[in-house]
Amino acid sequence: MSVVNYFSKNTSMIWSALEQHFALFAISIIVAIMIGIALSILITDEGREKLARVVIAISGAALSVPSIAIIALTFIFVGIGATPAIIALVIYSIVPILFNATSGLSSVDQKIIEAGKGMGFTKSQILWKIKFPLALPVIIAGIRNTATINIGTATIAAVIGGGGLGDLIYIGLKLNRGEVIFIGSFLTALLAICIDALFALLEKTITPKGLNAQQN
């Protein structure tokens, strides 16, 4: 009952924290997707195969860097507030998106690319009509994983003034209020589940039917 009572008495504050958390997530993931995919397209351009392999190796290793380390470094160089929190989330989210996008684009069968060239496709057409559609399942999978990680990491960003549901969790820890910790944690998990479901639907919708059939 304490959870219900706290929620009913602090509804506006809780919803405000949820909105802040979603804003942190939405802004950072959109920017990370744009940068990550743009870099992967640049890296996987024809003649840059060695660079792509190096980037995959480096980004794969960088996946093991703890989120708190990125947040701490951002705090040192940028300061506190919502903007530094977004910058930290963008940096942390770019790596898995770049890794998956580069891996997906690099793994497209060279024979299919050569067939496209034989049909008179330009470099741009090969990218958007052959490579990108075939790599899309891997790219979306990376974005899905990154989105859920981003939402969880955003709670830690509260320590540098990012706001969001992390504030509720830290308030609960400071005051030893289990109901506050529960509400913050529950809403974070619920948001992550909803976002993952939306990306799963998006993946199913935009992935070519032939690839969906092969995956199923």
PDB file of C-alpha atoms in Angstrom:
ATOM      1  CA  MET A   1       0.000   0.000   0.000  1.00  0.00           C
ATOM      2  CA  SER A   2       2.928   2.363   0.620  1.00  0.00           C
ATOM      3  CA  VAL A   3       3.770   2.219  -3.104  1.00  0.00           C
ATOM      4  CA  VAL A   4       0.210   3.160  -4.045  1.00  0.00           C
ATOM      5  CA  ASN A   5       0.105   5.934  -1.455  1.00  0.00           C
ATOM      6  CA  TYR A   6       3.412   7.429  -2.572  1.00  0.00           C
ATOM      7  CA  PHE A   7       2.383   7.259  -6.225  1.00  0.00           C
ATOM      8  CA  SER A   8      -0.983   8.910  -5.577  1.00  0.00           C
ATOM      9  CA  LYS A   9       0.596  11.719  -3.527  1.00  0.00           C
ATOM     10  CA  ASN A  10       3.482  12.356  -5.961  1.00  0.00           C
ATOM     11  CA  THR A  11       1.910  11.561  -9.326  1.00  0.00           C
ATOM     12  CA  SER A  12       2.956  14.796 -11.036  1.00  0.00           C
ATOM     13  CA  MET A  13       6.562  14.466  -9.832  1.00  0.00           C
ATOM     14  CA  ILE A  14       6.751  10.829 -10.940  1.00  0.00           C
ATOM     15  CA  TRP A  15       5.321  11.584 -14.386  1.00  0.00           C
ATOM     16  CA  SER A  16       7.727  14.497 -14.728  1.00  0.00           C
ATOM     17  CA  ALA A  17      10.635  12.150 -13.958  1.00  0.00           C
ATOM     18  CA  LEU A  18       9.316   9.663 -16.530  1.00  0.00           C
ATOM     19  CA  GLU A  19       9.053  12.389 -19.178  1.00  0.00           C
ATOM     20  CA  GLN A  20      12.599  13.563 -18.421  1.00  0.00           C
ATOM     21  CA  HIS A  21      13.853   9.984 -18.659  1.00  0.00           C
ATOM     22  CA  PHE A  22      12.141   9.423 -22.005  1.00  0.00           C
ATOM     23  CA  ALA A  23      13.532  12.717 -23.307  1.00  0.00           C
ATOM     24  CA  LEU A  24      17.072  11.702 -22.313  1.00  0.00           C
ATOM     25  CA  PHE A  25      16.579   8.377 -24.068  1.00  0.00           C
ATOM     26  CA  ALA A  26      14.890   9.716 -27.219  1.00  0.00           C
ATOM     27  CA  ILE A  27      17.341  12.529 -27.905  1.00  0.00           C
ATOM     28  CA  SER A  28      20.448  10.456 -27.220  1.00  0.00           C
ATOM     29  CA  ILE A  29      19.343   7.371 -29.177  1.00  0.00           C
ATOM     30  CA  ILE A  30      18.308   9.404 -32.244  1.00  0.00           C
ATOM     31  CA  VAL A  31      21.642  11.242 -32.310  1.00  0.00           C
ATOM     32  CA  ALA A  32      23.558   7.992 -31.714  1.00  0.00           C
ATOM     33  CA  ILE A  33      21.699   6.216 -34.538  1.00  0.00           C
ATOM     34  CA  MET A  34      22.403   9.047 -36.975  1.00  0.00           C
ATOM     35  CA  ILE A  35      26.109   9.216 -36.104  1.00  0.00           C
ATOM     36  CA  GLY A  36      26.623   5.450 -35.787  1.00  0.00           C
ATOM     37  CA  ILE A  37      24.996   4.535 -39.102  1.00  0.00           C
ATOM     38  CA  ALA A  38      26.627   7.452 -40.951  1.00  0.00           C
ATOM     39  CA  LEU A  39      30.059   6.353 -39.699  1.00  0.00           C
ATOM     40  CA  SER A  40      29.390   2.715 -40.571  1.00  0.00           C
ATOM     41  CA  ILE A  41      28.383   3.673 -44.135  1.00  0.00           C
ATOM     42  CA  LEU A  42      31.560   5.728 -44.482  1.00  0.00           C
ATOM     43  CA  ILE A  43      33.749   2.973 -43.039  1.00  0.00           C
ATOM     44  CA  THR A  44      32.279   0.152 -45.144  1.00  0.00           C
ATOM     45  CA  ASP A  45      32.612   1.998 -48.440  1.00  0.00           C
ATOM     46  CA  GLU A  46      34.316  -0.034 -51.156  1.00  0.00           C
ATOM     47  CA  GLY A  47      38.071  -0.196 -50.704  1.00  0.00           C
ATOM     48  CA  ARG A  48      37.912   0.317 -46.924  1.00  0.00           C
ATOM     49  CA  GLU A  49      37.517  -3.312 -45.899  1.00  0.00           C
ATOM     50  CA  LYS A  50      40.604  -3.247 -43.645  1.00  0.00           C
ATOM     51  CA  LEU A  51      39.356  -0.113 -41.886  1.00  0.00           C
ATOM     52  CA  ALA A  52      35.973  -1.760 -41.320  1.00  0.00           C
ATOM     53  CA  ARG A  53      37.631  -4.800 -39.710  1.00  0.00           C
ATOM     54  CA  VAL A  54      39.698  -2.550 -37.440  1.00  0.00           C
ATOM     55  CA  VAL A  55      36.620  -0.570 -36.388  1.00  0.00           C
ATOM     56  CA  ILE A  56      34.704  -3.786 -35.659  1.00  0.00           C
ATOM     57  CA  ALA A  57      37.566  -5.034 -33.491  1.00  0.00           C
ATOM     58  CA  ILE A  58      37.949  -1.734 -31.607  1.00  0.00           C
ATOM     59  CA  SER A  59      34.222  -1.166 -31.114  1.00  0.00           C
ATOM     60  CA  GLY A  60      33.803  -4.779 -30.023  1.00  0.00           C
ATOM     61  CA  ALA A  61      36.404  -4.247 -27.318  1.00  0.00           C
ATOM     62  CA  ALA A  62      34.872  -0.886 -26.370  1.00  0.00           C
ATOM     63  CA  LEU A  63      31.562  -2.610 -25.594  1.00  0.00           C
ATOM     64  CA  SER A  64      33.123  -3.806 -22.337  1.00  0.00           C
ATOM     65  CA  VAL A  65      33.717  -0.257 -21.059  1.00  0.00           C
ATOM     66  CA  PRO A  66      31.379   0.348 -18.071  1.00  0.00           C
ATOM     67  CA  SER A  67      28.735   3.023 -18.503  1.00  0.00           C
ATOM     68  CA  ILE A  68      29.733   4.708 -15.248  1.00  0.00           C
ATOM     69  CA  ALA A  69      33.208   5.338 -16.702  1.00  0.00           C
ATOM     70  CA  ILE A  70      31.730   7.226 -19.679  1.00  0.00           C
ATOM     71  CA  ILE A  71      29.479   9.226 -17.366  1.00  0.00           C
ATOM     72  CA  ALA A  72      32.389  10.052 -15.044  1.00  0.00           C
ATOM     73  CA  LEU A  73      34.562  11.253 -17.937  1.00  0.00           C
ATOM     74  CA  THR A  74      31.708  13.367 -19.290  1.00  0.00           C
ATOM     75  CA  PHE A  75      31.264  14.913 -15.840  1.00  0.00           C
ATOM     76  CA  ILE A  76      34.980  15.779 -15.681  1.00  0.00           C
ATOM     77  CA  PHE A  77      35.111  17.452 -19.097  1.00  0.00           C
ATOM     78  CA  VAL A  78      31.564  18.813 -19.556  1.00  0.00           C
ATOM     79  CA  GLY A  79      30.072  19.229 -16.094  1.00  0.00           C
ATOM     80  CA  ILE A  80      26.610  18.450 -14.768  1.00  0.00           C
ATOM     81  CA  GLY A  81      23.106  18.786 -16.139  1.00  0.00           C
ATOM     82  CA  ALA A  82      20.840  17.251 -18.759  1.00  0.00           C
ATOM     83  CA  THR A  83      23.149  18.155 -21.664  1.00  0.00           C
ATOM     84  CA  PRO A  84      26.219  16.331 -20.261  1.00  0.00           C
ATOM     85  CA  ALA A  85      23.961  13.361 -19.488  1.00  0.00           C
ATOM     86  CA  ILE A  86      22.755  13.276 -23.101  1.00  0.00           C
ATOM     87  CA  ILE A  87      26.343  13.554 -24.369  1.00  0.00           C
ATOM     88  CA  ALA A  88      27.362  10.602 -22.162  1.00  0.00           C
ATOM     89  CA  LEU A  89      24.411   8.529 -23.377  1.00  0.00           C
ATOM     90  CA  VAL A  90      25.200   9.356 -27.022  1.00  0.00           C
ATOM     91  CA  ILE A  91      28.839   8.319 -26.618  1.00  0.00           C
ATOM     92  CA  TYR A  92      27.856   5.094 -24.863  1.00  0.00           C
ATOM     93  CA  SER A  93      25.156   4.273 -27.447  1.00  0.00           C
ATOM     94  CA  ILE A  94      27.216   4.944 -30.567  1.00  0.00           C
ATOM     95  CA  VAL A  95      29.581   2.016 -29.979  1.00  0.00           C
ATOM     96  CA  PRO A  96      27.091  -0.920 -30.201  1.00  0.00           C
ATOM     97  CA  ILE A  97      25.198   0.744 -33.059  1.00  0.00           C
ATOM     98  CA  LEU A  98      28.444   1.318 -34.978  1.00  0.00           C
ATOM     99  CA  PHE A  99      29.573  -2.259 -34.251  1.00  0.00           C
ATOM    100  CA  ASN A 100      26.365  -3.879 -35.502  1.00  0.00           C
ATOM    101  CA  ALA A 101      25.901  -1.576 -38.495  1.00  0.00           C
ATOM    102  CA  THR A 102      29.502  -2.032 -39.630  1.00  0.00           C
ATOM    103  CA  SER A 103      29.293  -5.796 -39.102  1.00  0.00           C
ATOM    104  CA  GLY A 104      26.018  -6.014 -41.037  1.00  0.00           C
ATOM    105  CA  LEU A 105      27.147  -3.907 -43.985  1.00  0.00           C
ATOM    106  CA  SER A 106      30.517  -5.680 -44.166  1.00  0.00           C
ATOM    107  CA  SER A 107      28.943  -9.137 -44.153  1.00  0.00           C
ATOM    108  CA  VAL A 108      26.891  -8.642 -47.328  1.00  0.00           C
ATOM    109  CA  ASP A 109      27.949 -11.264 -49.879  1.00  0.00           C
ATOM    110  CA  GLN A 110      30.330  -9.742 -52.424  1.00  0.00           C
ATOM    111  CA  LYS A 111      28.706 -11.822 -55.179  1.00  0.00           C
ATOM    112  CA  ILE A 112      25.403 -10.000 -54.617  1.00  0.00           C
ATOM    113  CA  ILE A 113      27.184  -6.651 -54.824  1.00  0.00           C
ATOM    114  CA  GLU A 114      28.903  -7.694 -58.060  1.00  0.00           C
ATOM    115  CA  ALA A 115      25.541  -8.786 -59.461  1.00  0.00           C
ATOM    116  CA  GLY A 116      24.181  -5.318 -58.694  1.00  0.00           C
ATOM    117  CA  LYS A 117      27.112  -3.726 -60.479  1.00  0.00           C
ATOM    118  CA  GLY A 118      26.442  -5.978 -63.442  1.00  0.00           C
ATOM    119  CA  MET A 119      22.876  -4.687 -63.538  1.00  0.00           C
ATOM    120  CA  GLY A 120      24.203  -1.133 -63.762  1.00  0.00           C
ATOM    121  CA  PHE A 121      23.543  -0.072 -60.178  1.00  0.00           C
ATOM    122  CA  THR A 122      25.373   3.025 -58.988  1.00  0.00           C
ATOM    123  CA  LYS A 123      27.324   3.024 -55.699  1.00  0.00           C
ATOM    124  CA  SER A 124      24.377   4.746 -54.001  1.00  0.00           C
ATOM    125  CA  GLN A 125      21.889   2.215 -55.372  1.00  0.00           C
ATOM    126  CA  ILE A 126      24.065  -0.684 -54.235  1.00  0.00           C
ATOM    127  CA  LEU A 127      24.145   0.791 -50.730  1.00  0.00           C
ATOM    128  CA  TRP A 128      20.430   1.536 -50.334  1.00  0.00           C
ATOM    129  CA  LYS A 129      18.917  -1.226 -52.499  1.00  0.00           C
ATOM    130  CA  ILE A 130      21.277  -4.118 -51.715  1.00  0.00           C
ATOM    131  CA  LYS A 131      23.626  -3.649 -48.768  1.00  0.00           C
ATOM    132  CA  PHE A 132      21.383  -1.710 -46.405  1.00  0.00           C
ATOM    133  CA  PRO A 133      18.257  -3.925 -46.766  1.00  0.00           C
ATOM    134  CA  LEU A 134      20.353  -7.079 -46.273  1.00  0.00           C
ATOM    135  CA  ALA A 135      22.144  -5.608 -43.257  1.00  0.00           C
ATOM    136  CA  LEU A 136      18.947  -4.175 -41.754  1.00  0.00           C
ATOM    137  CA  PRO A 137      18.174  -7.080 -39.368  1.00  0.00           C
ATOM    138  CA  VAL A 138      21.652  -6.801 -37.823  1.00  0.00           C
ATOM    139  CA  ILE A 139      21.408  -2.996 -37.629  1.00  0.00           C
ATOM    140  CA  ILE A 140      17.963  -3.058 -35.988  1.00  0.00           C
ATOM    141  CA  ALA A 141      19.118  -5.742 -33.541  1.00  0.00           C
ATOM    142  CA  GLY A 142      21.962  -3.447 -32.494  1.00  0.00           C
ATOM    143  CA  ILE A 143      19.606  -0.507 -32.080  1.00  0.00           C
ATOM    144  CA  ARG A 144      17.169  -2.607 -30.019  1.00  0.00           C
ATOM    145  CA  ASN A 145      19.882  -3.754 -27.645  1.00  0.00           C
ATOM    146  CA  THR A 146      21.300  -0.252 -27.410  1.00  0.00           C
ATOM    147  CA  ALA A 147      17.883   1.253 -26.671  1.00  0.00           C
ATOM    148  CA  THR A 148      17.276  -0.960 -23.644  1.00  0.00           C
ATOM    149  CA  ILE A 149      20.830  -0.410 -22.379  1.00  0.00           C
ATOM    150  CA  ASN A 150      20.417   3.339 -22.917  1.00  0.00           C
ATOM    151  CA  ILE A 151      17.285   3.442 -20.755  1.00  0.00           C
ATOM    152  CA  GLY A 152      19.060   1.630 -17.936  1.00  0.00           C
ATOM    153  CA  THR A 153      22.165   3.790 -18.241  1.00  0.00           C
ATOM    154  CA  ALA A 154      20.035   6.940 -18.108  1.00  0.00           C
ATOM    155  CA  THR A 155      19.218   6.121 -14.476  1.00  0.00           C
ATOM    156  CA  ILE A 156      22.945   6.316 -13.654  1.00  0.00           C
ATOM    157  CA  ALA A 157      23.157   9.648 -15.498  1.00  0.00           C
ATOM    158  CA  ALA A 158      21.070  11.115 -12.694  1.00  0.00           C
ATOM    159  CA  VAL A 159      24.281  11.386 -10.644  1.00  0.00           C
ATOM    160  CA  ILE A 160      25.473  14.172 -12.967  1.00  0.00           C
ATOM    161  CA  GLY A 161      22.175  16.030 -12.926  1.00  0.00           C
ATOM    162  CA  GLY A 162      20.507  14.288 -15.839  1.00  0.00           C
ATOM    163  CA  GLY A 163      17.207  13.930 -14.004  1.00  0.00           C
ATOM    164  CA  GLY A 164      14.720  11.240 -14.933  1.00  0.00           C
ATOM    165  CA  LEU A 165      13.728   8.099 -13.061  1.00  0.00           C
ATOM    166  CA  GLY A 166      17.246   7.784 -11.664  1.00  0.00           C
ATOM    167  CA  ASP A 167      16.400  10.680  -9.341  1.00  0.00           C
ATOM    168  CA  LEU A 168      13.607   8.609  -7.794  1.00  0.00           C
ATOM    169  CA  ILE A 169      15.939   5.675  -7.239  1.00  0.00           C
ATOM    170  CA  TYR A 170      18.628   7.815  -5.627  1.00  0.00           C
ATOM    171  CA  ILE A 171      16.060   9.607  -3.443  1.00  0.00           C
ATOM    172  CA  GLY A 172      14.786   6.229  -2.291  1.00  0.00           C
ATOM    173  CA  LEU A 173      18.308   5.057  -1.505  1.00  0.00           C
ATOM    174  CA  LYS A 174      19.139   8.221   0.454  1.00  0.00           C
ATOM    175  CA  LEU A 175      15.904   8.143   2.462  1.00  0.00           C
ATOM    176  CA  ASN A 176      15.777   4.347   2.733  1.00  0.00           C
ATOM    177  CA  ARG A 177      12.347   4.371   1.080  1.00  0.00           C
ATOM    178  CA  GLY A 178      11.771   1.055  -0.640  1.00  0.00           C
ATOM    179  CA  GLU A 179       8.562   2.186  -2.315  1.00  0.00           C
ATOM    180  CA  VAL A 180      10.356   5.055  -4.057  1.00  0.00           C
ATOM    181  CA  ILE A 181      13.129   2.732  -5.285  1.00  0.00           C
ATOM    182  CA  PHE A 182      10.468   0.277  -6.503  1.00  0.00           C
ATOM    183  CA  ILE A 183       8.542   2.917  -8.461  1.00  0.00           C
ATOM    184  CA  GLY A 184      11.703   4.260 -10.130  1.00  0.00           C
ATOM    185  CA  SER A 185      12.991   0.771 -10.969  1.00  0.00           C
ATOM    186  CA  PHE A 186       9.607  -0.530 -12.119  1.00  0.00           C
ATOM    187  CA  LEU A 187       8.961   2.396 -14.455  1.00  0.00           C
ATOM    188  CA  THR A 188      12.487   2.120 -15.885  1.00  0.00           C
ATOM    189  CA  ALA A 189      11.984  -1.590 -16.601  1.00  0.00           C
ATOM    190  CA  LEU A 190       8.514  -0.969 -18.037  1.00  0.00           C
ATOM    191  CA  LEU A 191       9.841   1.762 -20.330  1.00  0.00           C
ATOM    192  CA  ALA A 192      12.643  -0.543 -21.528  1.00  0.00           C
ATOM    193  CA  ILE A 193      10.158  -3.350 -22.274  1.00  0.00           C
ATOM    194  CA  CYS A 194       7.836  -1.018 -24.196  1.00  0.00           C
ATOM    195  CA  ILE A 195      10.681   0.465 -26.251  1.00  0.00           C
ATOM    196  CA  ASP A 196      12.046  -2.999 -27.047  1.00  0.00           C
ATOM    197  CA  ALA A 197       8.582  -4.120 -28.180  1.00  0.00           C
ATOM    198  CA  LEU A 198       8.284  -1.063 -30.450  1.00  0.00           C
ATOM    199  CA  PHE A 199      11.671  -1.745 -32.035  1.00  0.00           C
ATOM    200  CA  ALA A 200      10.743  -5.413 -32.474  1.00  0.00           C
ATOM    201  CA  LEU A 201       7.592  -4.318 -34.322  1.00  0.00           C
ATOM    202  CA  LEU A 202       9.629  -1.870 -36.401  1.00  0.00           C
ATOM    203  CA  GLU A 203      12.131  -4.608 -37.248  1.00  0.00           C
ATOM    204  CA  LYS A 204       9.350  -6.927 -38.404  1.00  0.00           C
ATOM    205  CA  THR A 205       7.698  -4.159 -40.421  1.00  0.00           C
ATOM    206  CA  ILE A 206      10.688  -2.799 -42.338  1.00  0.00           C
ATOM    207  CA  THR A 207      12.753  -5.967 -42.779  1.00  0.00           C
ATOM    208  CA  PRO A 208      12.274  -7.427 -46.290  1.00  0.00           C
ATOM    209  CA  LYS A 209       9.806 -10.328 -46.308  1.00  0.00           C
ATOM    210  CA  GLY A 210      12.355 -12.750 -47.697  1.00  0.00           C
ATOM    211  CA  LEU A 211      14.688 -12.088 -44.783  1.00  0.00           C
ATOM    212  CA  ASN A 212      11.851 -12.434 -42.281  1.00  0.00           C
ATOM    213  CA  ALA A 213      11.003 -15.814 -43.747  1.00  0.00           C
ATOM    214  CA  GLN A 214      14.607 -16.975 -43.478  1.00  0.00           C
ATOM    215  CA  GLN A 215      14.838 -15.823 -39.851  1.00  0.00           C
ATOM    216  CA  ASN A 216      11.601 -17.593 -38.928  1.00  0.00           C
TER     217      ASN A 216
END
